[in-house]
């Protein structure tokens, strides 16, 4: 978590850094700070607790100048969200300032060592050791002889990062070298933006996309030294590395709120397009299959797959769970789904023909990345289904598919989920066709997929009626979401959306599991959202709804059929259009997202930045 940005150019650094921080705020938002090298040649720091606007107020009151600076927005891991613990951090002399995203696992040992040498620490953070270590190396006797401060600083950073265990993306300023920022990365993302007479370094491209689309993704164990118009990338051992400049295609308009009250609502409403972007150009009707060249698998490879392991976290995991149903049903390949955080530590059984699929919107989630690495180490072929192009997971996989949902800024994932499921459907068709699925079935689903954006739009067009239903339940304290078969993961996702943005205690269950325990909680105040689209299991779902109604629980049913029993048993019914059975998990997710959104808004919650969360979970 945490977001960092550095700027060096001709303009005043502070406003550019603040603007960049605002775009990184989704990565953490409990405190923020900036350091510039001011016109007097000294490092000046401003920090504040809370969101970036609070820091902005401080800077308005106590301005900082200078054309070079680094900045940070924090999601606390070590030490509370206090002013002192906010970044940037400095060493003993104030000569060196750093910002850090990640976790230094051996910080306690390093700190003790540095304290024994007489260094004083003022924060509870793990990051402060980085500033002290760089300063110590920079000022040490051996190095003092060198009269080239830049060479000394580069060596000091290199010596420091080699001592750090854990994950980090850092940016470093030193007031002896007022035209340079040094960055380094291991395990946390860091990307360089090459502008006109300006250079940026940041946790992700959102931070500087208004200024440049020319980027270089740093890899683990790399250091970069930037000036206003040059950069040099090296390994931690200081061997030069040549890197390709890539051109990004995101537009600034895609990042703004475009008139919506919240990013979350904007992203929910973008789903006709984002789902279309996930399948466009990937369906070959003539051959009745999907084209997923990025997987780099031959038909022989696909025929040889004897098991698929899907691993991910949170919403991406739920998308994987939906994928299990469709892949197994169409292709006959057994699929297991596991939390990445469990997968990585449970000694997963990986055989030569096991295919591992990782799913991640950000492509930076620490647990998913670790699961990927574990799977690769065990010899698996690992594929990534990611949204963020060039992200670490995307780059470390053997192959993969981008979901092309566009930037997702709201902390609660919405459009990424429906795009991930869309890609899972294409993947299922692709694998299944190689393994004997009929042309007709494949084409039937693909044709239905082409019409799905219209069905999504019609749910969105009815959002005022979903809002009215949601507002009736604004005072709910506890909620269940229940569904069967491929609606079960959608129930989990509906519950996750509601709990994370409205703070209502919400849990998802397979509907039949209710009677094995959860139903004990049902009373007049308890809300159950039943996911009951038409299916061979509809009668069983109605029986489950009846069990809740008999215990006087409140029921909101989401369905795509007009059914008298459902209407009689439910307090409210949300009716959505009927689509192909394989696509129902996607369409059913939309009213879940809107329901959670409108309840959270009615409860006056911070929808885009819910408490205790961050968009990109780059810590374990
Ligand atoms: C929930 C949410 C999280 C993420 C999870 C994985 O709305 O956003 O549960 O889905 O942290 O993130 P990615 O997909 O970036 O790996």
XYZ file of C-alpha atoms and ligand atoms in Angstrom:
636
model
C 0.000 0.000 0.000
C 0.998 3.636 0.214
C 1.644 5.716 -2.862
C 4.816 7.549 -3.723
C 5.676 10.131 -6.347
C 8.767 12.116 -7.207
C 9.072 15.029 -9.629
C 11.959 16.948 -11.086
C 11.423 19.592 -13.739
C 11.139 23.293 -14.424
C 7.939 23.938 -12.495
C 7.071 24.267 -8.841
C 7.143 20.720 -7.502
C 4.545 21.035 -4.730
C 1.349 21.424 -6.823
C 2.449 18.629 -9.173
C 3.216 16.329 -6.248
C -0.102 17.112 -4.566
C -2.000 16.422 -7.780
C -0.112 13.135 -8.166
C -0.809 12.162 -4.568
C -4.519 12.738 -5.101
C -4.415 10.226 -7.926
C -2.586 7.766 -5.698
C -4.853 8.319 -2.720
C -6.655 5.031 -3.387
C -3.451 3.280 -2.251
C -3.771 4.657 1.259
C -5.045 7.801 2.819
C -4.337 8.084 6.509
C -1.585 10.702 6.269
C 0.534 12.355 3.611
C 3.627 14.456 3.175
C 6.036 16.049 0.738
C 9.698 17.016 0.721
C 11.202 19.457 -1.752
C 14.676 20.864 -2.137
C 13.800 24.511 -1.813
C 15.428 27.425 -3.576
C 17.623 27.849 -0.475
C 19.116 24.424 -1.225
C 17.678 22.754 1.881
C 15.156 19.963 2.182
C 11.779 21.268 3.322
C 9.084 18.929 4.569
C 5.349 19.322 5.088
C 3.193 16.535 6.506
C -0.315 16.100 7.750
C -2.555 13.356 9.040
C -5.705 12.487 7.114
C -6.274 12.835 3.423
C -4.319 14.814 0.846
C -6.651 17.817 1.153
C -5.402 18.210 4.725
C -1.809 18.289 3.507
C -2.826 20.755 0.832
C -4.205 23.086 3.525
C -0.885 22.929 5.373
C 1.028 23.744 2.194
C -1.296 26.647 1.429
C -0.582 28.010 4.867
C 3.151 27.226 4.873
C 4.209 27.073 1.194
C 7.266 25.189 -0.026
C 9.122 26.047 -3.206
C 11.605 24.126 -5.367
C 11.469 22.264 -8.690
C 12.276 18.884 -7.217
C 10.448 16.847 -4.621
C 9.095 13.547 -3.396
C 5.753 12.796 -1.774
C 3.833 10.006 -0.078
C 0.326 9.000 0.875
C 0.268 6.446 3.682
C -1.636 3.344 4.657
C -0.212 2.632 8.087
C 1.465 -0.703 8.758
C 4.119 0.082 11.382
C 3.031 2.780 13.796
C -0.230 4.666 14.024
C -1.398 7.233 11.493
C 0.263 10.150 13.287
C 2.022 13.249 12.037
C 5.394 11.912 13.161
C 4.940 8.601 11.409
C 3.888 10.275 8.144
C 6.486 10.226 5.336
C 8.873 11.640 4.109
C 11.403 10.470 6.677
C 14.835 11.931 7.205
C 18.082 10.712 8.706
C 19.930 12.400 11.550
C 21.148 15.476 9.655
C 18.098 16.207 7.529
C 20.306 15.962 4.415
C 18.476 12.965 3.100
C 14.751 12.397 2.814
C 12.959 9.293 1.618
C 9.476 8.042 0.865
C 8.757 4.332 1.012
C 5.992 1.992 -0.066
C 6.233 -1.553 1.292
C 7.404 -3.230 4.475
C 10.932 -3.627 5.797
C 10.805 -6.941 7.600
C 14.230 -6.675 9.249
C 13.773 -3.064 10.349
C 13.907 -3.897 14.069
C 17.374 -5.456 13.760
C 18.627 -2.648 11.562
C 17.170 -0.023 13.888
C 18.837 -1.570 16.939
C 22.145 -1.613 15.148
C 21.802 2.027 14.113
C 20.706 3.047 17.602
C 23.792 1.346 19.035
C 25.796 3.614 16.777
C 24.112 6.602 18.396
C 21.423 7.362 15.842
C 18.133 8.677 17.187
C 14.838 7.505 15.753
C 11.737 9.583 16.093
C 9.057 7.478 14.419
C 7.556 4.040 14.970
C 7.845 3.232 11.282
C 9.913 0.598 9.566
C 10.696 3.145 6.828
C 12.784 5.486 8.965
C 15.666 2.996 8.953
C 15.996 3.502 5.198
C 16.689 7.218 5.621
C 19.207 6.549 8.386
C 20.971 3.794 6.508
C 21.339 5.829 3.328
C 22.609 8.791 5.320
C 25.034 6.608 7.235
C 26.463 5.091 4.052
C 26.534 8.486 2.358
C 28.433 10.148 5.174
C 30.688 7.295 6.184
C 34.454 7.743 6.222
C 35.248 5.595 3.273
C 32.784 7.430 1.104
C 33.700 10.898 2.313
C 36.868 10.723 0.210
C 34.839 10.722 -2.937
C 34.250 14.256 -4.113
C 31.417 13.170 -6.372
C 28.317 13.373 -4.169
C 26.105 11.710 -6.794
C 28.365 8.668 -7.011
C 28.404 8.569 -3.200
C 24.633 8.753 -2.970
C 24.135 6.082 -5.616
C 26.500 3.807 -3.729
C 24.798 4.616 -0.428
C 21.391 3.708 -1.862
C 22.775 0.548 -3.403
C 24.474 -0.470 -0.137
C 21.268 0.244 1.764
C 18.813 -1.623 -0.417
C 21.009 -4.703 -0.316
C 20.574 -4.724 3.462
C 16.791 -4.478 3.387
C 14.566 -7.524 3.696
C 10.945 -7.197 2.696
C 9.398 -5.064 0.008
C 10.038 -1.533 -1.058
C 9.587 1.116 -3.678
C 11.546 4.171 -2.546
C 12.412 7.650 -3.734
C 15.351 9.495 -2.233
C 16.335 13.166 -2.099
C 19.680 14.569 -0.925
C 20.250 18.302 -0.571
C 23.878 18.035 -1.770
C 22.531 16.948 -5.159
C 19.563 19.231 -5.795
C 18.984 18.035 -9.364
C 18.563 14.311 -8.709
C 16.088 11.779 -7.342
C 17.086 8.176 -6.831
C 14.481 5.408 -6.846
C 14.754 1.710 -6.094
C 12.352 -1.172 -6.150
C 11.994 -4.648 -4.735
C 8.545 -6.150 -4.466
C 6.640 -2.840 -4.618
C 5.797 -1.167 -7.913
C 7.785 1.758 -9.235
C 7.415 3.361 -12.625
C 9.310 6.123 -14.288
C 7.524 8.811 -16.338
C 9.545 10.591 -18.977
C 8.124 14.033 -19.660
C 9.279 17.074 -21.573
C 11.864 18.781 -19.364
C 10.501 16.738 -16.492
C 10.910 13.309 -14.982
C 8.564 11.462 -12.631
C 8.840 8.412 -10.475
C 5.744 6.911 -8.885
C 3.980 3.843 -7.560
C 1.779 3.901 -10.618
C 1.193 5.853 -13.764
C -2.042 7.443 -12.519
C 0.177 9.807 -10.563
C 1.661 11.490 -13.610
C -0.492 10.506 -16.586
C -1.524 14.134 -17.121
C 2.087 14.969 -17.933
C 3.427 12.023 -19.871
C 2.506 8.675 -21.346
C 6.103 7.556 -21.868
C 6.929 5.132 -19.097
C 9.534 2.671 -17.940
C 8.529 -0.054 -15.510
C 11.295 -0.769 -13.056
C 11.830 -4.411 -12.171
C 12.763 -5.836 -8.809
C 16.345 -5.184 -7.720
C 16.707 -2.105 -9.891
C 17.762 1.434 -9.046
C 17.115 4.502 -11.141
C 18.774 7.904 -10.987
C 16.744 10.699 -12.546
C 17.500 14.267 -13.531
C 15.229 16.671 -15.322
C 16.081 15.269 -18.746
C 18.002 12.049 -18.190
C 17.698 8.777 -16.343
C 19.950 5.834 -15.674
C 18.773 2.407 -14.594
C 21.058 0.007 -12.794
C 20.899 -3.187 -10.796
C 21.380 -3.136 -7.030
C 24.973 -4.128 -7.893
C 25.153 -0.917 -9.963
C 25.483 -2.653 -13.311
C 23.734 -0.622 -16.046
C 20.417 -2.064 -17.310
C 18.780 -0.925 -20.485
C 15.008 -0.579 -20.316
C 12.363 -0.121 -22.979
C 10.206 2.984 -22.947
C 6.547 2.057 -23.252
C 3.677 4.247 -24.369
C 0.549 3.984 -22.260
C -2.868 4.350 -23.810
C -4.881 5.566 -20.795
C -6.375 8.969 -21.074
C -6.810 11.504 -18.324
C -10.574 11.565 -18.977
C -10.656 7.936 -17.970
C -9.261 8.885 -14.602
C -11.505 11.822 -13.642
C -14.946 11.289 -12.052
C -16.648 12.494 -15.243
C -19.513 14.121 -13.372
C -20.414 11.140 -11.185
C -20.618 11.634 -7.430
C -18.120 8.858 -6.817
C -15.569 6.852 -8.756
C -17.429 3.750 -7.654
C -20.646 4.844 -9.364
C -18.731 5.931 -12.452
C -17.026 2.556 -12.599
C -20.298 0.676 -12.073
C -21.809 2.673 -14.919
C -18.844 2.007 -17.196
C -19.556 -1.718 -17.238
C -21.314 -1.915 -20.601
C -18.045 -0.620 -22.086
C -15.610 -2.375 -19.790
C -17.265 -5.759 -20.344
C -17.276 -5.094 -24.094
C -13.583 -4.215 -23.941
C -12.902 -7.551 -22.275
C -14.366 -9.566 -25.170
C -13.945 -7.284 -28.173
C -11.644 -8.752 -30.813
C -11.404 -11.990 -28.880
C -14.260 -13.965 -30.402
C -13.759 -15.944 -33.595
C -17.268 -16.862 -34.696
C -16.043 -18.732 -37.788
C -13.965 -21.092 -35.690
C -16.441 -20.854 -32.794
C -13.753 -20.113 -30.263
C -12.059 -17.359 -28.324
C -8.713 -15.869 -29.284
C -6.457 -15.467 -26.271
C -3.009 -15.329 -27.819
C -1.426 -13.920 -24.668
C -1.823 -17.306 -22.994
C 0.805 -18.670 -25.379
C -0.671 -22.174 -25.136
C -0.808 -24.646 -28.020
C -3.769 -26.991 -28.479
C -1.493 -29.768 -27.239
C -0.745 -27.783 -24.072
C -4.487 -27.288 -23.502
C -5.253 -30.964 -24.065
C -2.570 -31.851 -21.556
C -3.984 -29.692 -18.727
C -5.327 -32.077 -16.101
C -6.177 -29.530 -13.411
C -6.474 -25.765 -13.044
C -5.653 -23.967 -9.812
C -7.049 -20.467 -9.534
C -5.590 -18.233 -6.874
C -6.439 -14.615 -6.037
C -7.740 -12.382 -3.238
C -11.040 -10.664 -2.456
C -13.167 -9.747 -5.430
C -10.701 -11.302 -7.870
C -11.055 -14.574 -5.957
C -14.829 -14.386 -6.366
C -14.337 -13.934 -10.112
C -12.159 -17.052 -10.026
C -14.901 -18.939 -8.192
C -17.373 -18.055 -10.933
C -14.715 -19.195 -13.408
C -14.562 -22.609 -11.751
C -18.227 -23.307 -12.549
C -17.994 -22.311 -16.187
C -14.596 -23.875 -16.922
C -15.594 -27.193 -15.352
C -18.965 -27.168 -17.051
C -17.718 -26.367 -20.551
C -14.279 -27.956 -20.652
C -14.466 -30.760 -18.103
C -11.132 -29.682 -16.590
C -11.235 -29.898 -12.771
C -10.708 -26.481 -11.182
C -9.724 -25.607 -7.618
C -9.885 -22.074 -6.262
C -7.870 -20.896 -3.292
C -7.122 -17.687 -1.423
C -3.659 -16.620 -2.546
C -2.688 -16.056 1.094
C -3.491 -19.715 1.878
C -2.153 -21.139 -1.351
C 1.300 -19.739 -0.789
C 1.756 -21.387 2.596
C -0.081 -24.688 2.251
C 2.361 -26.568 0.034
C -0.059 -26.772 -2.902
C 0.164 -29.902 -5.004
C 1.346 -28.953 -8.444
C 1.876 -31.617 -11.072
C 3.465 -31.189 -14.493
C 0.081 -30.643 -16.151
C -1.378 -28.297 -13.547
C -2.161 -24.833 -14.895
C -2.172 -22.038 -12.336
C -4.300 -18.950 -12.980
C -3.770 -15.825 -10.931
C -6.366 -13.062 -11.093
C -5.649 -9.516 -9.986
C -7.035 -6.125 -10.890
C -3.958 -4.216 -9.736
C -1.450 -6.905 -10.608
C 0.435 -5.883 -7.459
C -1.352 -7.740 -4.643
C 1.392 -9.141 -2.421
C -0.348 -12.420 -1.566
C -1.248 -13.127 -5.191
C 2.263 -12.303 -6.300
C 3.712 -14.624 -3.666
C 1.320 -17.418 -4.725
C 2.401 -16.900 -8.327
C 6.058 -17.148 -7.356
C 5.423 -20.236 -5.246
C 3.609 -21.905 -8.154
C 6.390 -21.019 -10.572
C 8.994 -22.315 -8.213
C 7.131 -25.612 -8.147
C 7.311 -25.779 -11.910
C 3.768 -24.743 -12.799
C 2.835 -22.787 -15.870
C 1.285 -19.628 -14.427
C -1.139 -17.349 -16.241
C -2.243 -13.910 -15.097
C -5.584 -12.244 -15.624
C -4.814 -8.630 -14.793
C -6.188 -5.194 -15.425
C -3.149 -3.000 -14.920
C -0.895 -3.327 -17.926
C 2.749 -3.838 -17.091
C 1.978 -4.669 -13.445
C 4.294 -7.030 -11.621
C 1.943 -10.023 -11.781
C 1.335 -9.454 -15.480
C 5.047 -9.354 -16.112
C 6.000 -12.319 -13.978
C 3.444 -14.739 -15.434
C 4.272 -17.090 -18.285
C 1.358 -15.661 -20.211
C -1.984 -14.085 -19.581
C -4.933 -11.992 -20.557
C -5.533 -8.335 -19.828
C -9.126 -7.564 -18.911
C -8.931 -4.001 -20.293
C -11.370 -2.570 -17.755
C -9.498 0.758 -17.669
C -8.293 2.381 -14.446
C -10.296 1.377 -11.384
C -9.941 4.067 -8.737
C -12.795 3.339 -6.299
C -11.393 1.107 -3.587
C -14.307 -1.317 -3.922
C -13.731 -3.306 -7.060
C -16.685 -3.316 -9.472
C -15.930 -3.182 -13.169
C -12.803 -5.288 -12.712
C -14.996 -8.130 -11.377
C -17.334 -8.227 -14.362
C -14.398 -7.960 -16.762
C -12.549 -10.756 -14.966
C -15.620 -13.004 -15.212
C -15.990 -12.115 -18.900
C -12.423 -13.238 -19.501
C -13.049 -16.440 -17.508
C -15.953 -17.202 -19.861
C -13.759 -16.667 -22.934
C -11.080 -18.823 -21.391
C -13.593 -21.582 -20.665
C -14.810 -21.470 -24.286
C -11.253 -21.514 -25.617
C -10.168 -24.498 -23.525
C -13.468 -26.305 -24.028
C -13.397 -25.991 -27.810
C -9.983 -27.660 -27.935
C -11.407 -30.414 -25.748
C -14.574 -31.092 -27.702
C -17.241 -28.476 -26.911
C -19.708 -28.124 -29.781
C -19.492 -25.159 -32.137
C -23.120 -24.349 -31.424
C -22.711 -24.063 -27.669
C -19.601 -21.895 -28.026
C -21.213 -19.597 -30.583
C -24.427 -19.377 -28.563
C -22.530 -18.062 -25.543
C -20.373 -15.718 -27.611
C -23.401 -14.273 -29.397
C -25.091 -13.767 -26.043
C -21.942 -12.065 -24.763
C -22.205 -9.496 -27.549
C -25.652 -8.524 -26.293
C -24.625 -8.429 -22.640
C -23.562 -4.736 -22.588
C -27.162 -3.787 -23.522
C -28.550 -5.886 -20.682
C -26.052 -4.268 -18.287
C -27.149 -0.853 -19.533
C -30.764 -1.676 -18.868
C -29.945 -2.615 -15.235
C -28.051 0.660 -14.922
C -30.991 2.549 -16.387
C -33.175 1.142 -13.627
C -30.785 2.238 -10.898
C -33.220 4.703 -9.357
C -35.531 1.841 -8.440
C -32.597 -0.101 -6.934
C -31.718 3.060 -5.008
C -35.243 3.213 -3.583
C -35.024 -0.397 -2.409
C -31.539 0.150 -0.949
C -32.617 3.240 0.986
C -35.297 1.205 2.781
C -32.531 -0.891 4.347
C -30.212 1.929 5.370
C -30.432 1.033 9.066
C -29.714 -2.654 8.569
C -27.107 -4.017 10.952
C -26.691 -7.553 9.603
C -27.209 -9.020 6.145
C -26.893 -12.363 4.405
C -26.452 -12.838 0.679
C -27.378 -16.282 -0.566
C -27.195 -17.997 -3.927
C -26.717 -21.408 -5.433
C -24.240 -22.736 -7.944
C -22.521 -19.919 -9.851
C -24.635 -17.384 -7.921
C -22.869 -18.396 -4.706
C -19.662 -16.455 -5.568
C -21.851 -13.530 -6.628
C -23.479 -13.697 -3.182
C -20.000 -13.556 -1.621
C -19.183 -10.584 -3.809
C -22.467 -8.821 -2.940
C -21.726 -9.258 0.761
C -18.147 -8.044 0.344
C -19.323 -4.915 -1.500
C -21.881 -4.098 1.167
C -19.593 -4.659 4.155
C -16.576 -2.839 2.797
C -18.321 0.398 1.857
C -21.274 0.601 4.278
C -19.729 -1.189 7.305
C -22.841 -3.367 7.620
C -21.982 -6.848 8.842
C -22.678 -8.858 5.662
C -21.893 -12.463 4.765
C -22.440 -14.614 1.712
C -23.551 -18.262 1.789
C -24.573 -21.048 -0.534
C -28.352 -20.891 0.009
C -28.605 -24.487 1.176
C -26.009 -23.873 3.894
C -28.285 -21.432 5.703
C -30.079 -24.200 7.551
C -26.764 -25.571 8.825
C -26.216 -22.631 11.147
C -26.526 -19.083 9.779
C -30.334 -19.206 9.831
C -30.123 -19.018 13.629
C -29.407 -15.301 13.208
C -32.582 -14.514 11.275
C -35.077 -12.237 13.028
C -37.273 -9.272 12.048
C -34.264 -6.966 11.710
C -32.069 -9.296 9.693
C -31.832 -8.704 5.929
C -31.276 -11.492 3.406
C -30.533 -10.725 -0.220
C -31.523 -13.765 -2.277
C -29.919 -14.226 -5.684
C -32.580 -16.154 -7.526
C -32.334 -15.920 -11.301
C -34.248 -18.465 -13.336
C -32.366 -21.783 -13.342
C -32.970 -25.487 -12.747
C -32.477 -24.675 -9.045
C -35.080 -21.910 -8.824
C -37.578 -24.012 -6.867
C -34.918 -24.855 -4.312
C -34.038 -21.161 -4.011
C -37.698 -20.345 -3.434
C -37.747 -22.944 -0.668
C -34.720 -21.240 0.929
C -36.422 -17.844 0.679
C -39.473 -19.391 2.344
C -37.305 -20.600 5.245
C -36.136 -17.036 5.854
C -39.636 -15.617 5.529
C -40.960 -18.166 8.017
C -38.493 -16.734 10.567
C -39.683 -13.205 9.840
C -36.433 -12.098 8.190
C -36.468 -9.256 5.663
C -35.897 -10.438 2.094
C -34.772 -8.637 -1.040
C -34.784 -10.990 -4.014
C -32.892 -10.294 -7.210
C -34.271 -12.286 -10.103
C -34.865 -12.309 -13.831
C -38.307 -13.929 -13.804
C -41.683 -12.744 -12.684
C -42.697 -15.338 -10.139
C -45.683 -15.006 -7.830
C -44.113 -17.015 -5.038
C -41.000 -14.834 -5.065
C -43.139 -11.709 -4.996
C -45.247 -13.046 -2.153
C -42.296 -14.103 -0.004
C -40.023 -11.112 -0.589
C -40.244 -7.637 0.906
C -38.718 -6.269 -2.279
C -37.902 -7.714 -5.673
C -35.276 -6.343 -8.050
C -36.058 -7.545 -11.539
C -33.297 -7.650 -14.153
C -33.296 -8.809 -17.802
C -32.840 -12.443 -18.714
C -29.522 -13.366 -20.325
C -27.761 -16.624 -21.273
C -27.285 -18.796 -18.157
C -23.473 -18.595 -18.478
C -23.645 -14.788 -18.250
C -25.989 -14.502 -15.280
C -23.192 -14.100 -12.702
C -22.063 -10.957 -14.540
C -25.491 -9.388 -14.795
C -26.506 -10.309 -11.233
C -23.386 -8.595 -9.893
C -24.570 -5.183 -11.129
C -27.618 -4.810 -8.816
C -25.424 -6.090 -5.942
C -22.949 -3.275 -6.592
C -25.688 -0.647 -6.896
C -27.475 -1.906 -3.788
C -24.273 -1.638 -1.728
C -23.433 1.739 -3.248
C -26.787 3.363 -2.496
C -26.931 2.018 1.049
C -23.412 3.328 1.721
C -24.277 6.742 0.258
C -27.441 6.893 2.368
C -25.317 6.074 5.429
C -22.979 8.930 4.434
C -19.996 6.617 4.184
C -16.839 7.473 2.275
C -17.688 5.229 -0.661
C -14.505 5.626 -2.695
C -12.142 5.385 0.236
C -13.675 3.225 2.934
C -12.008 3.156 6.318
C -9.090 0.780 6.902
C -8.812 -0.217 3.252
C -6.548 0.547 0.337
C -6.891 -0.175 -3.340
C -3.680 -2.009 -3.885
C -2.720 -4.387 -1.093
C 1.010 -4.672 -1.548
C 1.682 -5.942 1.957
C 1.198 -9.461 3.216
C -12.861 -5.564 -2.891
C -11.508 -5.404 -3.385
C -10.458 -6.329 -2.888
C -9.547 -6.752 -4.052
C -8.376 -7.586 -3.528
C -7.506 -8.087 -4.654
O -13.726 -4.647 -3.452
O -11.234 -4.539 -4.168
O -11.013 -7.443 -2.268
O -10.302 -7.473 -4.968
O -7.621 -6.820 -2.655
O -6.995 -7.029 -5.394
P -6.392 -7.246 -6.825
O -7.500 -7.669 -7.728
O -5.816 -5.925 -7.209
O -5.355 -8.323 -6.712
